[in-house]
mmCIF file of C-alpha atoms in Angstrom:
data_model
loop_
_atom_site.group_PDB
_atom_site.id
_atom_site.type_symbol
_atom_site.label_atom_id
_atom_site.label_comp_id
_atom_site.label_asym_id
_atom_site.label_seq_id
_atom_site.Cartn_x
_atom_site.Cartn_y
_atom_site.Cartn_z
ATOM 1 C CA UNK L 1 12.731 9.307 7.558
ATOM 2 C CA UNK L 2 10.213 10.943 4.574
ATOM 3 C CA UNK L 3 6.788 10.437 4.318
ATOM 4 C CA UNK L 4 5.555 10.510 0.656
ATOM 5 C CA UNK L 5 1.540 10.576 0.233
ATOM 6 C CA UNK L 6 0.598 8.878 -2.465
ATOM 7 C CA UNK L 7 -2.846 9.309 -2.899
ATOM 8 C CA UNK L 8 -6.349 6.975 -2.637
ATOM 9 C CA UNK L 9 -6.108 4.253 -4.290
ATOM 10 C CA UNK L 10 -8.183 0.905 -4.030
ATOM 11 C CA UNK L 11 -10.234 2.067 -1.643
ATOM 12 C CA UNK L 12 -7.139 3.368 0.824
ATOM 13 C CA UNK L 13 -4.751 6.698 1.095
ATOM 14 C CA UNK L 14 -1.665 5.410 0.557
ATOM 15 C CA UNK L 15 1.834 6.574 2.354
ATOM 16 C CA UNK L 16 5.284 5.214 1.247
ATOM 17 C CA UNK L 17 8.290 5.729 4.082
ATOM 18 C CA UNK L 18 11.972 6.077 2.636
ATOM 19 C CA UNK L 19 15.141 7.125 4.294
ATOM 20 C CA UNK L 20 16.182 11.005 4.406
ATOM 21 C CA UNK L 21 18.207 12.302 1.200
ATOM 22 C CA UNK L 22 17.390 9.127 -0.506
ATOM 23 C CA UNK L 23 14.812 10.705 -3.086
ATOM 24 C CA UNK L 24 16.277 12.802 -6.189
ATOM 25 C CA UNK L 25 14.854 16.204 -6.912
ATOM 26 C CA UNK L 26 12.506 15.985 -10.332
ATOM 27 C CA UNK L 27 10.456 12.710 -9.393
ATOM 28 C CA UNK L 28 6.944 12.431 -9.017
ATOM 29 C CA UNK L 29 5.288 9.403 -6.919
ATOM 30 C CA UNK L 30 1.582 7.507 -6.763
ATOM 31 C CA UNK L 31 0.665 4.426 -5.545
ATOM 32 C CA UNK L 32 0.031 2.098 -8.429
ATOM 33 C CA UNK L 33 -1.160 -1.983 -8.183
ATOM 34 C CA UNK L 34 0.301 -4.810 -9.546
ATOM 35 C CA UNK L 35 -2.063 -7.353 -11.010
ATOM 36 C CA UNK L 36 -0.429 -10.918 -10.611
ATOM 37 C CA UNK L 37 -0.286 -12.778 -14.429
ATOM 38 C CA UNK L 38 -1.027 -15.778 -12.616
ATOM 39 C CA UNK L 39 -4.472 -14.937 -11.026
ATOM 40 C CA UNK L 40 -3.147 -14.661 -7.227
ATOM 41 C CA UNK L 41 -4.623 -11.403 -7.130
ATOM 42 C CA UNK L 42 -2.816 -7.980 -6.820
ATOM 43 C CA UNK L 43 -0.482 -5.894 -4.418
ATOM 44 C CA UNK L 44 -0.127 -1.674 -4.099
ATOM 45 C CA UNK L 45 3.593 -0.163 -4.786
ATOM 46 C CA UNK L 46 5.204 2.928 -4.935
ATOM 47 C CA UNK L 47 5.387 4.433 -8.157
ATOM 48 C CA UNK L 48 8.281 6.917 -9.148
ATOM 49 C CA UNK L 49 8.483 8.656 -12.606
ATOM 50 C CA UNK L 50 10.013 11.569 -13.698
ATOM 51 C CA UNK L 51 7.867 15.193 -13.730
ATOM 52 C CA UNK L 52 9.306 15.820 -17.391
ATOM 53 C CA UNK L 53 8.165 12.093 -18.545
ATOM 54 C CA UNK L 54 5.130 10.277 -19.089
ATOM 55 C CA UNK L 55 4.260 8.544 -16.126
ATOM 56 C CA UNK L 56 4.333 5.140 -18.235
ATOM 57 C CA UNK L 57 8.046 5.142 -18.259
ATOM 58 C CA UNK L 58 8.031 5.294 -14.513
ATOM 59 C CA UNK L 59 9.721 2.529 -11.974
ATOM 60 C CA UNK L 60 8.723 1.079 -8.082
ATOM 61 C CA UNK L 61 10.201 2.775 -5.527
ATOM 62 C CA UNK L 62 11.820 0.316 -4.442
ATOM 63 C CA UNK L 63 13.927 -0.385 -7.365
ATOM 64 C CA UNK L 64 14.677 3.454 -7.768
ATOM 65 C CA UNK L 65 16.242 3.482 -4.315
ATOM 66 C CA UNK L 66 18.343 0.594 -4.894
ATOM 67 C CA UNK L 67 19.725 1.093 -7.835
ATOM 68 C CA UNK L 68 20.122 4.800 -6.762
ATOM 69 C CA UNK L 69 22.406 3.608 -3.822
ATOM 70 C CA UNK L 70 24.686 1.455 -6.454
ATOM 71 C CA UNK L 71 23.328 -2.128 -6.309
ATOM 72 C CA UNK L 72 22.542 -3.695 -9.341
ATOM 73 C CA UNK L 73 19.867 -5.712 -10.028
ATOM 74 C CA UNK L 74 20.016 -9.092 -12.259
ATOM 75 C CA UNK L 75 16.987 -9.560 -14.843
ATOM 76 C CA UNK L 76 16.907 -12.759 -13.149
ATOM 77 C CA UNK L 77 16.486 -11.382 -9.370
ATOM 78 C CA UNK L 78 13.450 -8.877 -7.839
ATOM 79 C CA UNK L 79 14.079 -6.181 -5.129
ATOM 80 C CA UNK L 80 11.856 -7.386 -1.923
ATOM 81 C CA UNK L 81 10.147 -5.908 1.137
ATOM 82 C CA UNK L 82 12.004 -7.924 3.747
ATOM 83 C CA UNK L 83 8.791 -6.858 6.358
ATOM 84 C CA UNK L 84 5.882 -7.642 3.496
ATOM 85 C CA UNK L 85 5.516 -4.269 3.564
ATOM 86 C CA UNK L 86 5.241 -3.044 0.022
ATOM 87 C CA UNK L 87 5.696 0.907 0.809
ATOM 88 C CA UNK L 88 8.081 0.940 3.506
ATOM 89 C CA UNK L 89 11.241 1.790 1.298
ATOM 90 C CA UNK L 90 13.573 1.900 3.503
ATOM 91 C CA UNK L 91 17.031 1.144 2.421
ATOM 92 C CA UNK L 92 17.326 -1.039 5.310
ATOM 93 C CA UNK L 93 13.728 -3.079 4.587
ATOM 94 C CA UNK L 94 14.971 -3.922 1.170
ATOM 95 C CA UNK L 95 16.901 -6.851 -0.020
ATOM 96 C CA UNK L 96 17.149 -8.997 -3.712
ATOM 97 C CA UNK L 97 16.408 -12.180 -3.985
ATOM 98 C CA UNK L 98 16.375 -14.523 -7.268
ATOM 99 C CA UNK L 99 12.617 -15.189 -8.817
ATOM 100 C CA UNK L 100 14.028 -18.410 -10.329
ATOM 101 C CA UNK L 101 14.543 -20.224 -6.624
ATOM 102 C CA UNK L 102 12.326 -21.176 -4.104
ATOM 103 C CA UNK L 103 13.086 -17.990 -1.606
ATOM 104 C CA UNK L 104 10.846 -19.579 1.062
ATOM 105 C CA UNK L 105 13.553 -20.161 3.829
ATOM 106 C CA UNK L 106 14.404 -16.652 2.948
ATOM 107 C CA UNK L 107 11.370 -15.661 3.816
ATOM 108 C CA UNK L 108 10.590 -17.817 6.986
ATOM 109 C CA UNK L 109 13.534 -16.093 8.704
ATOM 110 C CA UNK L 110 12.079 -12.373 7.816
ATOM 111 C CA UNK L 111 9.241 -13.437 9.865
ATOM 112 C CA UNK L 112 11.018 -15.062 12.912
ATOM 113 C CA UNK L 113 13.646 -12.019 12.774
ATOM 114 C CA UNK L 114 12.639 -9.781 15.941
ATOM 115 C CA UNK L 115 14.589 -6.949 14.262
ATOM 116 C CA UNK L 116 12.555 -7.637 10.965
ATOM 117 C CA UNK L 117 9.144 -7.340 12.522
ATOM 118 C CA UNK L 118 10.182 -4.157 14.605
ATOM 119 C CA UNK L 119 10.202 -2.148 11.510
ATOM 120 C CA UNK L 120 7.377 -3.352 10.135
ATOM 121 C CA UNK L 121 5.960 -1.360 13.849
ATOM 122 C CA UNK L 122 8.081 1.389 12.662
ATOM 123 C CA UNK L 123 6.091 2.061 9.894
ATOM 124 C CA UNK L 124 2.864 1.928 11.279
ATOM 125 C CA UNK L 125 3.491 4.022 14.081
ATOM 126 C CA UNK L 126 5.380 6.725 11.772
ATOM 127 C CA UNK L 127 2.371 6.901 9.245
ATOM 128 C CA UNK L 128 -0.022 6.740 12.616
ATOM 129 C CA UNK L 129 1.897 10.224 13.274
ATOM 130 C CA UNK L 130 1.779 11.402 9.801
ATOM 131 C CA UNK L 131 -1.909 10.450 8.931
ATOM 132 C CA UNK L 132 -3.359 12.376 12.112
ATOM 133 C CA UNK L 133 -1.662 15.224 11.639
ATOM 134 C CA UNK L 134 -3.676 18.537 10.371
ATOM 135 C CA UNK L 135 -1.725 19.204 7.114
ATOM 136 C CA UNK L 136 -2.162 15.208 5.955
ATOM 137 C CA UNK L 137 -5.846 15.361 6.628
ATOM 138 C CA UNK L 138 -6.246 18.648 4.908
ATOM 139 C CA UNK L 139 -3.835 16.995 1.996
ATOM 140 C CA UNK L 140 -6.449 13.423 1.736
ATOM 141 C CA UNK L 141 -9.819 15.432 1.980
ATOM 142 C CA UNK L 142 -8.697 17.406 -0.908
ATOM 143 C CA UNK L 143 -7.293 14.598 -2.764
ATOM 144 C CA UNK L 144 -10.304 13.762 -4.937
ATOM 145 C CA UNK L 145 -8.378 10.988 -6.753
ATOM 146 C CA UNK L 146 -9.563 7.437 -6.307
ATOM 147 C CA UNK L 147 -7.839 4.963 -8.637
ATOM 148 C CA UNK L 148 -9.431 1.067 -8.941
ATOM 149 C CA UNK L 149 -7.663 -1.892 -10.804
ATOM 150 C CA UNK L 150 -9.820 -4.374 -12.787
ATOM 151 C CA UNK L 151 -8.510 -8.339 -13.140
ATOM 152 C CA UNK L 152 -6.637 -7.612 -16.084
ATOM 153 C CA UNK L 153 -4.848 -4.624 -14.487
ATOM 154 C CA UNK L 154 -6.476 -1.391 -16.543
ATOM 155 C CA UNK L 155 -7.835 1.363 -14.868
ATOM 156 C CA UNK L 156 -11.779 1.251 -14.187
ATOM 157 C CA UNK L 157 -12.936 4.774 -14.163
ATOM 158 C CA UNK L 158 -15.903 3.698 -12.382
ATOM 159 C CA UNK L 159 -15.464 1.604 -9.412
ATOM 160 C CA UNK L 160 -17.987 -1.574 -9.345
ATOM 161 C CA UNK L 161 -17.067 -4.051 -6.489
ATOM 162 C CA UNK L 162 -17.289 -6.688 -8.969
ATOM 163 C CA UNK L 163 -14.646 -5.426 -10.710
ATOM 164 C CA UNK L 164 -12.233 -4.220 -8.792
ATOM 165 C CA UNK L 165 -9.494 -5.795 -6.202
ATOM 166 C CA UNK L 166 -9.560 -3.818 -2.580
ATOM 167 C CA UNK L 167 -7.524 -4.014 -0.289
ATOM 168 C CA UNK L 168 -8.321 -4.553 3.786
ATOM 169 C CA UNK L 169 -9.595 -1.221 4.823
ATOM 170 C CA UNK L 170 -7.947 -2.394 8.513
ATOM 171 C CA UNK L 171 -4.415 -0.735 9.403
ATOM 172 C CA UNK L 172 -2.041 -2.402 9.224
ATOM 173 C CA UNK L 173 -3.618 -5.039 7.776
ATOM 174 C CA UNK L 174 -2.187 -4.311 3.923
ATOM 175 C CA UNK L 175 -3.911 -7.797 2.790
ATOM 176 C CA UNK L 176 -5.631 -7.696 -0.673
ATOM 177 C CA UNK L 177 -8.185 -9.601 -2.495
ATOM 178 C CA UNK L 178 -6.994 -12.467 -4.346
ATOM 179 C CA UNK L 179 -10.065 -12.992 -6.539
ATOM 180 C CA UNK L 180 -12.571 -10.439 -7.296
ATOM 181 C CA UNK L 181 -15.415 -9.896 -4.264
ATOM 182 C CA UNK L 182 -13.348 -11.657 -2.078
ATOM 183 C CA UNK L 183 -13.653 -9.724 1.134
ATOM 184 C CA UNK L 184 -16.595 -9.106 3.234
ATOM 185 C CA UNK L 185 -18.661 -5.438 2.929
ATOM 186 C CA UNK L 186 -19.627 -3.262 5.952
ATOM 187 C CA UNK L 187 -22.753 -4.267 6.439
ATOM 188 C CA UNK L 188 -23.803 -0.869 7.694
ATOM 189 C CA UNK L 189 -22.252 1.714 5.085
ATOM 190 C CA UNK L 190 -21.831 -0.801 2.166
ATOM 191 C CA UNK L 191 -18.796 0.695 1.349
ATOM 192 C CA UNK L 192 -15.513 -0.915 2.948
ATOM 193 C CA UNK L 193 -14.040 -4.003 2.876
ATOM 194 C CA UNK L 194 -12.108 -6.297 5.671
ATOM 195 C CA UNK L 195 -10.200 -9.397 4.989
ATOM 196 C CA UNK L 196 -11.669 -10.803 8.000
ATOM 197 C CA UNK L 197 -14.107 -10.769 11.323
ATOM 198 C CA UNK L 198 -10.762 -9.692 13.348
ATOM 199 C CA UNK L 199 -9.944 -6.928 10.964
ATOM 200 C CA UNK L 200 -13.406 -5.554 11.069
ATOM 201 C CA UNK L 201 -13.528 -5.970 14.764
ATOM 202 C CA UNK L 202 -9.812 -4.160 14.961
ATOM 203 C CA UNK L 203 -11.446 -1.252 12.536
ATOM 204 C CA UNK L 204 -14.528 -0.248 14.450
ATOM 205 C CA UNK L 205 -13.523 2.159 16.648
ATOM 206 C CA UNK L 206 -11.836 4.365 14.094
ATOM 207 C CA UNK L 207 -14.730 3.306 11.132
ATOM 208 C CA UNK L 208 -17.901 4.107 13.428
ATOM 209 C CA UNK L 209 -17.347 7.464 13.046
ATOM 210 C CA UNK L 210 -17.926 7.776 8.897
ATOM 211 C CA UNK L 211 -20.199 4.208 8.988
ATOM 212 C CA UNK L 212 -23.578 5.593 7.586
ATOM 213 C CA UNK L 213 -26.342 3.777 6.499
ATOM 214 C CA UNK L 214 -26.000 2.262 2.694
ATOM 215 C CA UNK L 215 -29.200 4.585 1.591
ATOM 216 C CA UNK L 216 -26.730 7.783 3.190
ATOM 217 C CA UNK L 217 -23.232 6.656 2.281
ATOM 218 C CA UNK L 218 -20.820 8.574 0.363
ATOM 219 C CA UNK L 219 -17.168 7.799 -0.009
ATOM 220 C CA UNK L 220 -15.586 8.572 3.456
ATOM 221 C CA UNK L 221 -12.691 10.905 4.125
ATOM 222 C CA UNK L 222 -11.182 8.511 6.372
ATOM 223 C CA UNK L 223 -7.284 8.448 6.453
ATOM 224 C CA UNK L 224 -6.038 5.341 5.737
ATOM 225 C CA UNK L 225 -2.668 3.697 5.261
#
């Protein structure tokens, strides 16, 4: 398996997991959101474009490695994260489904599937390995690039909470706001955002040791997933 960093975004350092040999020479990658038309909010993907193109003309990931291995994909069908996880590419982790049918038996059995679930574990414990690891802290504390998403899916130069989606700052909670100022702040640092009480709670041990007081807090350095 390859680890590809793709660089803070929302709030989070992003990593996306694909199989060996599955990613072509001359391909540049960043973690890009996905605003949803119909105001449910927004998700982070994998975004692959060529180094010779404008990154515009890119494609996910996850439709890159599919159609790279030979399947086809219908104009009326999606390429899916079988584990919900949106940047664990693994051949394996993706399957197509049709967006004009109700996929939500589909679905249910992803979640009930033992063998489903255990690579959703996979991933976390992979990037867990990846993310502590001397080069990949050296390679986030440099990266100085912080992307945020308005409602309407531009890029906001300047992030304002109450403009921007974020997404849990708990691993491997990957849960994101579905309306603007959704989540709960730190209350200490004033800085990141948890889904919930239980994510917070989950968070603390790692977070306590960048959580500064709101009148001392700067953007932490902390490597998320």
């Amino acid at each position: 398996m390859e680890v590809i960093p793709l660089g803070r975004i929302c709030g989070k350092m992003k990593y996306a997991l694909v199989d060996d040999d599955c990613i072509k020479d001359g391909y540049k990658y960043q973690a890009k959101v996905e605003i949803d038309q119909n105001g449910s909010g927004a998700r982070i993907m994998a975004w692959a474009f060529s180094r010779i193109q404008c990154k515009t003309l890119g494609v996910y990931l996850h439709d890159l490695i599919w159609s790279l291995r030979g399947g086809s994909i219908s104009p009326r069908c999606a390429v899916v994260h079988k584990n919900g996880v949106t940047m664990d590419n693994r051949l394996s982790n993706l399957a197509v489904i049709c967006t004009d049918t109700e996929n939500r038996e589909e679905i249910k059995q992803w979640n009930r599937d033992p063998h489903v679930q255990q690579t959703r574990k996979e991933y976390w414990d992979v990037i867990e390995q990846v993310s502590n690891s001397p080069s990949m802290f050296q390679f986030s504390s440099r990266s100085s690039v912080n992307r945020f998403y308005g409602a309407n899916g531009d890029n906001a130069c300047v992030e304002e909470s109450d403009t921007v989606f974020y997404e849990c700052h708990n691993p491997p909670c990957c849960r994101m706001e579905t309306f603007l100022c959704q989540f709960n702040v730190c209350g200490q640092c004033g800085v990141v955002r948890y889904c919930s009480v239980r994510c917070q709670e989950l968070n603390w041990l790692a977070h306590k040791r960048f959580c500064q007081p709101i009148e001392n807090s700067q953007l932490e350095n902390f490597i998320d997933r």
